[in-house]
Coordinates of C-alpha atoms and ligand atoms in Angstrom, one line a residue:
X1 CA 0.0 0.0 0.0
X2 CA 1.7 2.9 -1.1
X3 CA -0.4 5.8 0.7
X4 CA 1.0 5.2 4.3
X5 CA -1.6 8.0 6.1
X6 CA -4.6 5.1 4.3
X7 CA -2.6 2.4 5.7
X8 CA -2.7 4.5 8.9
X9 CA -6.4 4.5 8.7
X10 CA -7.1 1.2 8.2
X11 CA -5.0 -0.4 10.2
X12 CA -7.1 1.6 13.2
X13 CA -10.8 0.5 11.6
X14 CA -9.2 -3.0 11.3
X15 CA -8.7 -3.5 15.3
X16 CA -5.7 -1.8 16.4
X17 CA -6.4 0.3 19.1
X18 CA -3.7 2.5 19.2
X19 CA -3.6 6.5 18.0
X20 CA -1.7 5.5 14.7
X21 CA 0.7 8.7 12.9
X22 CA 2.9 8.5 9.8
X23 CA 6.5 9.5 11.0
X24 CA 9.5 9.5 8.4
X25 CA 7.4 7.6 6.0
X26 CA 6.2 4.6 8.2
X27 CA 3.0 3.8 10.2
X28 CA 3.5 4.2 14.0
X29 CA 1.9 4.0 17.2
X30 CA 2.2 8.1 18.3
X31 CA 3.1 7.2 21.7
X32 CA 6.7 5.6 19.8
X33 CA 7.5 8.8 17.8
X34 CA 9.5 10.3 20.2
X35 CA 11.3 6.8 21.3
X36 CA 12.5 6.3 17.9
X37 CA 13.7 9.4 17.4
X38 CA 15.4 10.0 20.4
X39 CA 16.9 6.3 19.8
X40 CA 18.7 7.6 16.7
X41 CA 20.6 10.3 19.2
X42 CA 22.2 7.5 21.8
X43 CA 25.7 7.8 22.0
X44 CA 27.3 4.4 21.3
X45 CA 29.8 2.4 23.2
X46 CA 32.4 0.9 20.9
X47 CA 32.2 -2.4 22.4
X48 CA 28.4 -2.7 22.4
X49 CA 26.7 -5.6 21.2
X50 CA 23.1 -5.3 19.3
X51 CA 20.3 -8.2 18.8
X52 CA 18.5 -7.3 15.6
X53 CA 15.0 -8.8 14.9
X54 CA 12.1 -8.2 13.1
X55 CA 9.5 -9.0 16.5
X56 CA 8.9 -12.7 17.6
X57 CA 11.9 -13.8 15.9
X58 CA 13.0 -15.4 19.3
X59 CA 14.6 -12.1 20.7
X60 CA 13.9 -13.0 24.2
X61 CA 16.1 -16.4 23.5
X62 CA 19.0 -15.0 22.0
X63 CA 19.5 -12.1 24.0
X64 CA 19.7 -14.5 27.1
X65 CA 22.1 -16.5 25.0
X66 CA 24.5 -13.8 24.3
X67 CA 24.4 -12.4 28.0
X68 CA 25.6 -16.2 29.1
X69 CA 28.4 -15.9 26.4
X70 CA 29.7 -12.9 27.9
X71 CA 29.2 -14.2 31.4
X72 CA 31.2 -17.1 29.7
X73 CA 28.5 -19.2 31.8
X74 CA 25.1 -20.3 31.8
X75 CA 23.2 -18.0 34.1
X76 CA 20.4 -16.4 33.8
X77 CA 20.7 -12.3 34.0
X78 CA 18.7 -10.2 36.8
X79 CA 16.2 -8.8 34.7
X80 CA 13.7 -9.4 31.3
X81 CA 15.5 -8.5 27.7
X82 CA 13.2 -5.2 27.6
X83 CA 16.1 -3.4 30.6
X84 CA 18.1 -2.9 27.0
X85 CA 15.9 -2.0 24.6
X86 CA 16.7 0.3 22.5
X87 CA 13.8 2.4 21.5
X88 CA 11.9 1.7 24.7
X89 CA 14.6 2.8 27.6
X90 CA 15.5 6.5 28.0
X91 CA 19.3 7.2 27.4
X92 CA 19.9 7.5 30.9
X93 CA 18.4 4.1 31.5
X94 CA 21.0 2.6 28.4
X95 CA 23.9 4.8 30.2
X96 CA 23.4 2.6 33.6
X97 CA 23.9 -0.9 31.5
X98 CA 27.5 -2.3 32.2
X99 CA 30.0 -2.6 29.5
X100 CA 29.5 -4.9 27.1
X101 CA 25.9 -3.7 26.7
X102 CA 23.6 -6.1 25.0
X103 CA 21.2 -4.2 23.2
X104 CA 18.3 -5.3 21.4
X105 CA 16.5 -3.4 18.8
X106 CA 13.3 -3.9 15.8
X107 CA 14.7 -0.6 14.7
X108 CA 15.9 -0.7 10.4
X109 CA 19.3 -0.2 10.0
X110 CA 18.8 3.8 9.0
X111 CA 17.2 4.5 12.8
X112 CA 19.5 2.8 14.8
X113 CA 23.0 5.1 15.7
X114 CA 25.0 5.5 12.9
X115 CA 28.0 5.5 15.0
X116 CA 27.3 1.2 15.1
X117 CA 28.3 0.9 11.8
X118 CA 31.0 3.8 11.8
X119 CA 32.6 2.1 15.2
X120 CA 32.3 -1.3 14.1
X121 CA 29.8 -2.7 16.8
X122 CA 29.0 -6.6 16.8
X123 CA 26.0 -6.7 15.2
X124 CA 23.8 -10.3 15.7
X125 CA 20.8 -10.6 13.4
X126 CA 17.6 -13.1 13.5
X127 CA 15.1 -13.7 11.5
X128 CA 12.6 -16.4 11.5
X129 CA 10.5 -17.9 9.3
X130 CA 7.9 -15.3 8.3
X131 CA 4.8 -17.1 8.9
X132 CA 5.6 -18.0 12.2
X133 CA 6.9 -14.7 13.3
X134 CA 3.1 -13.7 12.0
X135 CA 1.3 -15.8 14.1
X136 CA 3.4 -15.2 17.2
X137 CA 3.1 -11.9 16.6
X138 CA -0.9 -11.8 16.2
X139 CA -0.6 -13.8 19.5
X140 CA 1.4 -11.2 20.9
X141 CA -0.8 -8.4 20.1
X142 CA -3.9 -9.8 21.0
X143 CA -3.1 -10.4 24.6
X144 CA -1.0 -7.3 25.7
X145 CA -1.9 -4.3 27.0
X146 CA 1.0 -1.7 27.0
X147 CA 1.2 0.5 30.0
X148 CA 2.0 3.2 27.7
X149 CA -0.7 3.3 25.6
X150 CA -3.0 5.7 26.6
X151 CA -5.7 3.9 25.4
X152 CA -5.5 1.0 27.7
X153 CA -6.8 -2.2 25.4
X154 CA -5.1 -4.9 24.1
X155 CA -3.0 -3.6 20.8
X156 CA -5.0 -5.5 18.4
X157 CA -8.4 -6.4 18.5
X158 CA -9.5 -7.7 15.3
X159 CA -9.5 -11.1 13.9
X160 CA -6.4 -13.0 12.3
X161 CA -7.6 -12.5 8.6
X162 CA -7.3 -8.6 9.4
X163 CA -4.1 -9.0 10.5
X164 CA -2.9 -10.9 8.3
X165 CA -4.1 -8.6 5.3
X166 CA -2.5 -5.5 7.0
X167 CA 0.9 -7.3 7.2
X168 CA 0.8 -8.1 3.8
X169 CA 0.0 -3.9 3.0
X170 CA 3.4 -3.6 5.5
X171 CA 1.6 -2.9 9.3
X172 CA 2.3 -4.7 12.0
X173 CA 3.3 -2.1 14.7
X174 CA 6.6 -3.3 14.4
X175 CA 8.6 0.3 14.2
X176 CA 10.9 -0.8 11.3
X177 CA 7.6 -0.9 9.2
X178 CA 7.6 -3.6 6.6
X179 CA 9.1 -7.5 7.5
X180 CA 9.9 -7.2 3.9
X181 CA 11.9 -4.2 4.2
X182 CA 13.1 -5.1 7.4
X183 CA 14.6 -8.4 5.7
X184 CA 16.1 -6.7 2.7
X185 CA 17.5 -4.1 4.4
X186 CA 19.3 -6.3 7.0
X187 CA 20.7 -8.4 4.3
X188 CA 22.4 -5.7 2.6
X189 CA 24.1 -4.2 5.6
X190 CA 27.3 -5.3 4.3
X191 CA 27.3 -3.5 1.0
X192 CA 25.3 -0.5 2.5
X193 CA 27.9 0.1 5.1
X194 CA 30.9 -1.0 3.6
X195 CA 32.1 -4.4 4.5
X196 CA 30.6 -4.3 8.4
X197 CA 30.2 -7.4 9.3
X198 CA 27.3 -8.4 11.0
X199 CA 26.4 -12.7 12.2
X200 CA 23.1 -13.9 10.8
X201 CA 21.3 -16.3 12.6
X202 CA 17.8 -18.3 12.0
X203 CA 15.3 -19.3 14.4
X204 CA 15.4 -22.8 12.7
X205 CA 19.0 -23.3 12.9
X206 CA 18.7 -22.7 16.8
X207 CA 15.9 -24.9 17.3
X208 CA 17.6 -27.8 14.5
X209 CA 21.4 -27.0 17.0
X210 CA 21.3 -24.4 19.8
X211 CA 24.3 -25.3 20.5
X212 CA 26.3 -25.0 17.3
X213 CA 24.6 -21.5 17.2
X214 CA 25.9 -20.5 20.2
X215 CA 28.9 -21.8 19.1
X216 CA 29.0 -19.3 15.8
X217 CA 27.6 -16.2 17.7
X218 CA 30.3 -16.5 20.6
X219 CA 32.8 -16.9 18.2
X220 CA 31.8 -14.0 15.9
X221 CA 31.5 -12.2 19.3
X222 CA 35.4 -13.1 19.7
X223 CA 34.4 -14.9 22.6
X224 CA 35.1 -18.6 21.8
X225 CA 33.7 -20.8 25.1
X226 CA 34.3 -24.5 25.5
X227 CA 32.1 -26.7 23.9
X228 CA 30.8 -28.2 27.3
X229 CA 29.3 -24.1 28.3
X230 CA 27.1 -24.2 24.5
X231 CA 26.0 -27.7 25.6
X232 CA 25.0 -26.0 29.1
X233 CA 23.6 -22.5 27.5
X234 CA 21.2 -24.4 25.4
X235 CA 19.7 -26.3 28.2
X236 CA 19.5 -23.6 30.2
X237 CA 17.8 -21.5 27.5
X238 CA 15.8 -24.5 26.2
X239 CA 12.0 -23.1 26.0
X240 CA 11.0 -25.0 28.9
X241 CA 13.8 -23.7 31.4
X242 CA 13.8 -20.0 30.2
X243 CA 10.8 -19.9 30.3
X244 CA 10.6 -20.6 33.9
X245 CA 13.5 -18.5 34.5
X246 CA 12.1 -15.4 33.3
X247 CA 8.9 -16.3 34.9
X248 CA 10.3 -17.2 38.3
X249 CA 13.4 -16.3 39.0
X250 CA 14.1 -12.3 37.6
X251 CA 12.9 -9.5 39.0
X252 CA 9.8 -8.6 37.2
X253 CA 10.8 -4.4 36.4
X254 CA 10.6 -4.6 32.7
X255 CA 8.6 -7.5 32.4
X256 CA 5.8 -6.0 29.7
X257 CA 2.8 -7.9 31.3
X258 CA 0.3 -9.6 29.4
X259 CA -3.7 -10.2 29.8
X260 CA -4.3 -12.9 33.1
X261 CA -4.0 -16.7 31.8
X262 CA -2.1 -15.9 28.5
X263 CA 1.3 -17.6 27.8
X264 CA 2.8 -14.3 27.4
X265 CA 6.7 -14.3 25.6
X266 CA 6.8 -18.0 25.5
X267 CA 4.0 -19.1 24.2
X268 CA 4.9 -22.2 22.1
X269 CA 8.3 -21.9 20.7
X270 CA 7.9 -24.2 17.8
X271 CA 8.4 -24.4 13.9
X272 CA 5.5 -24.7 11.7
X273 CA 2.8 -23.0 14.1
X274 CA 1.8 -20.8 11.1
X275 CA -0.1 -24.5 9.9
X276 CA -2.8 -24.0 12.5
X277 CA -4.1 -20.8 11.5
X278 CA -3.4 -19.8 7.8
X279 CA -5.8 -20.7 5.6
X280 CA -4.7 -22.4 2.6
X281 CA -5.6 -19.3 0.5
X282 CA -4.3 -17.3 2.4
X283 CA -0.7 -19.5 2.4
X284 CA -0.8 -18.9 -1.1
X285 CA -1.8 -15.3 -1.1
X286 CA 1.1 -14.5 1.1
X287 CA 3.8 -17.2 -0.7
X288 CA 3.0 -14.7 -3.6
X289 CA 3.2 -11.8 -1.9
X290 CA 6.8 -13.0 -0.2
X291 CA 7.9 -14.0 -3.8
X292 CA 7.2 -11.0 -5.1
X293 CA 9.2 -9.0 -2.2
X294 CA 11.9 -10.7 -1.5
X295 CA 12.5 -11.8 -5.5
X296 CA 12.9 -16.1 -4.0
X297 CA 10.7 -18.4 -3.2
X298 CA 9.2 -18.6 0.5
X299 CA 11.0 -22.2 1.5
Ligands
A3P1 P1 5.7 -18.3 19.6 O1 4.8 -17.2 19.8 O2 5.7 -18.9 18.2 O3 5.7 -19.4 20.7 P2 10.5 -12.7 20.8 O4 11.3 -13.0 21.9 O5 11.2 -12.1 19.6 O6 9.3 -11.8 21.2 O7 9.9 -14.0 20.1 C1 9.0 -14.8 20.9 C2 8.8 -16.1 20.2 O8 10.0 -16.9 20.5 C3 7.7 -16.9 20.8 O9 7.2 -17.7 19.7 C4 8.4 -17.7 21.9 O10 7.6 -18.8 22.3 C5 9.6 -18.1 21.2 N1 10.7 -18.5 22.1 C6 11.1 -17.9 23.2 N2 12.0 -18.5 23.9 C7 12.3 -19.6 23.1 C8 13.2 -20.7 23.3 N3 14.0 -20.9 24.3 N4 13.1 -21.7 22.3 C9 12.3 -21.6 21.2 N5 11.4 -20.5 21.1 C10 11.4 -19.6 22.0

């Protein structure tokens, strides 16, 4: 949908109760303006680490996963994964994180700091497969209730075939805009910002061999652990266990709470979810519209 103000407008009659504004060309929530364009100001330490994901890529996961590799052991940090994010905390909030700060973002390349790719940050990416991070996402949205939203009702109200017909015209609250844009943009980093290297990792690959992922993302970090801490990170970050840590065991500050008997951030953690609610229509409809994106097939 090329008219972003319609997109706006529709997304609103279509169930999302939020006040929705166009800001630098995108659709977002108004009470997010400021946060994303204050993000773009933070200053930037040079051995800062960022989490990239487009949301409910498994952020949650692999943030506790890099925290544990540079612990260099697997326990579980204080608080949840939203003490370091970026477009949510104030500056002084991010200024009281101890170095190296793992910071996760949903922010496109062009929001973030430029000072990341001019200082040569470590950069970890994830992306999952697209269908999944849909549904999860839908999930996600029709449970929570953000403190700050003035409007105090879940995010999204309407039913999955809305949703899922606003993602394909690029809304999902997400404040990078488009997944497809999102995607694109974060595979082309490289030749954008010449040569930065940044380590790309998939959802599958972590459920298929958490450990070997570990393995890559530690020693991309320059952290390289022995083989018997990945084997213990990914048992203690297996969906069952981190699940009950963050549930249990951390102290609850920036734990974005969800509607009473919801599964909240973990919810199923599987492959394939997307099965149980697309249509087969609508499978095809959005294999299309993928294809047509992303120029490759939806595998
Ligand atoms: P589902 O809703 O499909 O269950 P994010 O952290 O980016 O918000 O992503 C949340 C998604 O990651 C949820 O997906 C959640 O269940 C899944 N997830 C969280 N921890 C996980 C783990 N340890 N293993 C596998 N999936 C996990």
């Amino acid at each position: 949908m090329e008219n972003m103000s319609a997109l706006a407008e529709k997304a609103m009659a279509s169930g999302f109760n939020l006040d929705l504004v166009v800001h630098d060309g995108l659709v977002q929530a108004k009470f997010m303006v400021d946060k994303i364009k204050r993000a773009k100001t933070f200053a930037i330490r040079e051995d800062d680490i960022f989490l990239c994901t487009y949301p409910k890529s498994g952020t949650h996961w692999t943030w506790e996963i890099l925290n544990m590799i540079v612990a260099g052991k697997a326990e579980y940090t204080k608080h949840w994964l939203n003490s370091a994010y970026l477009e949510s905390r104030t500056k002084e909030e991010l200024e009281k994180l101890e170095s190296p700060r793992i910071i996760h973002t949903h922010l496109l390349p062009s929001q973030m700091p430029d000072a990341i790719w001019t200082n040569g940050c470590k950069v970890i990416y994830v992306h999952r497969h697209p269908k999944d991070c849909l549904v999860s996402f839908f999930s996600q949205l029709s449970k929570q209730i953000w403190e700050d939203n003035p409007l105090q009702k879940t995010a999204f109200s309407g039913s999955w075939a809305d949703y899922l017909d606003l993602f394909l015209d690029g809304y999902t609250l997400a404040p990078c805009g488009s997944y497809f844009t999102y995607r694109l943009q974060m595979s082309t980093i490289s030749d954008t910002y010449k040569g930065f290297e940044v380590c790309t990792v998939r959802y599958e690959d972590m459920k298929a061999d958490c450990a070997r992922e570990i393995k890559r993302m530690a020693e991309y970090l320059g952290r390289p652990l022995p083989e018997q801490i990945y084997r213990d990170i990914s048992e203690a970050c297996s969906f069952k266990n981190l699940k009950n840590a963050c549930e249990t065991m951390k102290d609850q500050t920036y734990h974005y709470k969800w509607q009473d008997g919801s599964s909240g951030y973990f919810r199923k953690g599987e492959c394939g979810d997307w099965k149980n609610f697309f249509t087969v229509a609508q499978s095809e409809r959005f294999d299309k519209m993928y294809e047509e994106k992303m120029q490759s097939p939806l595998l």
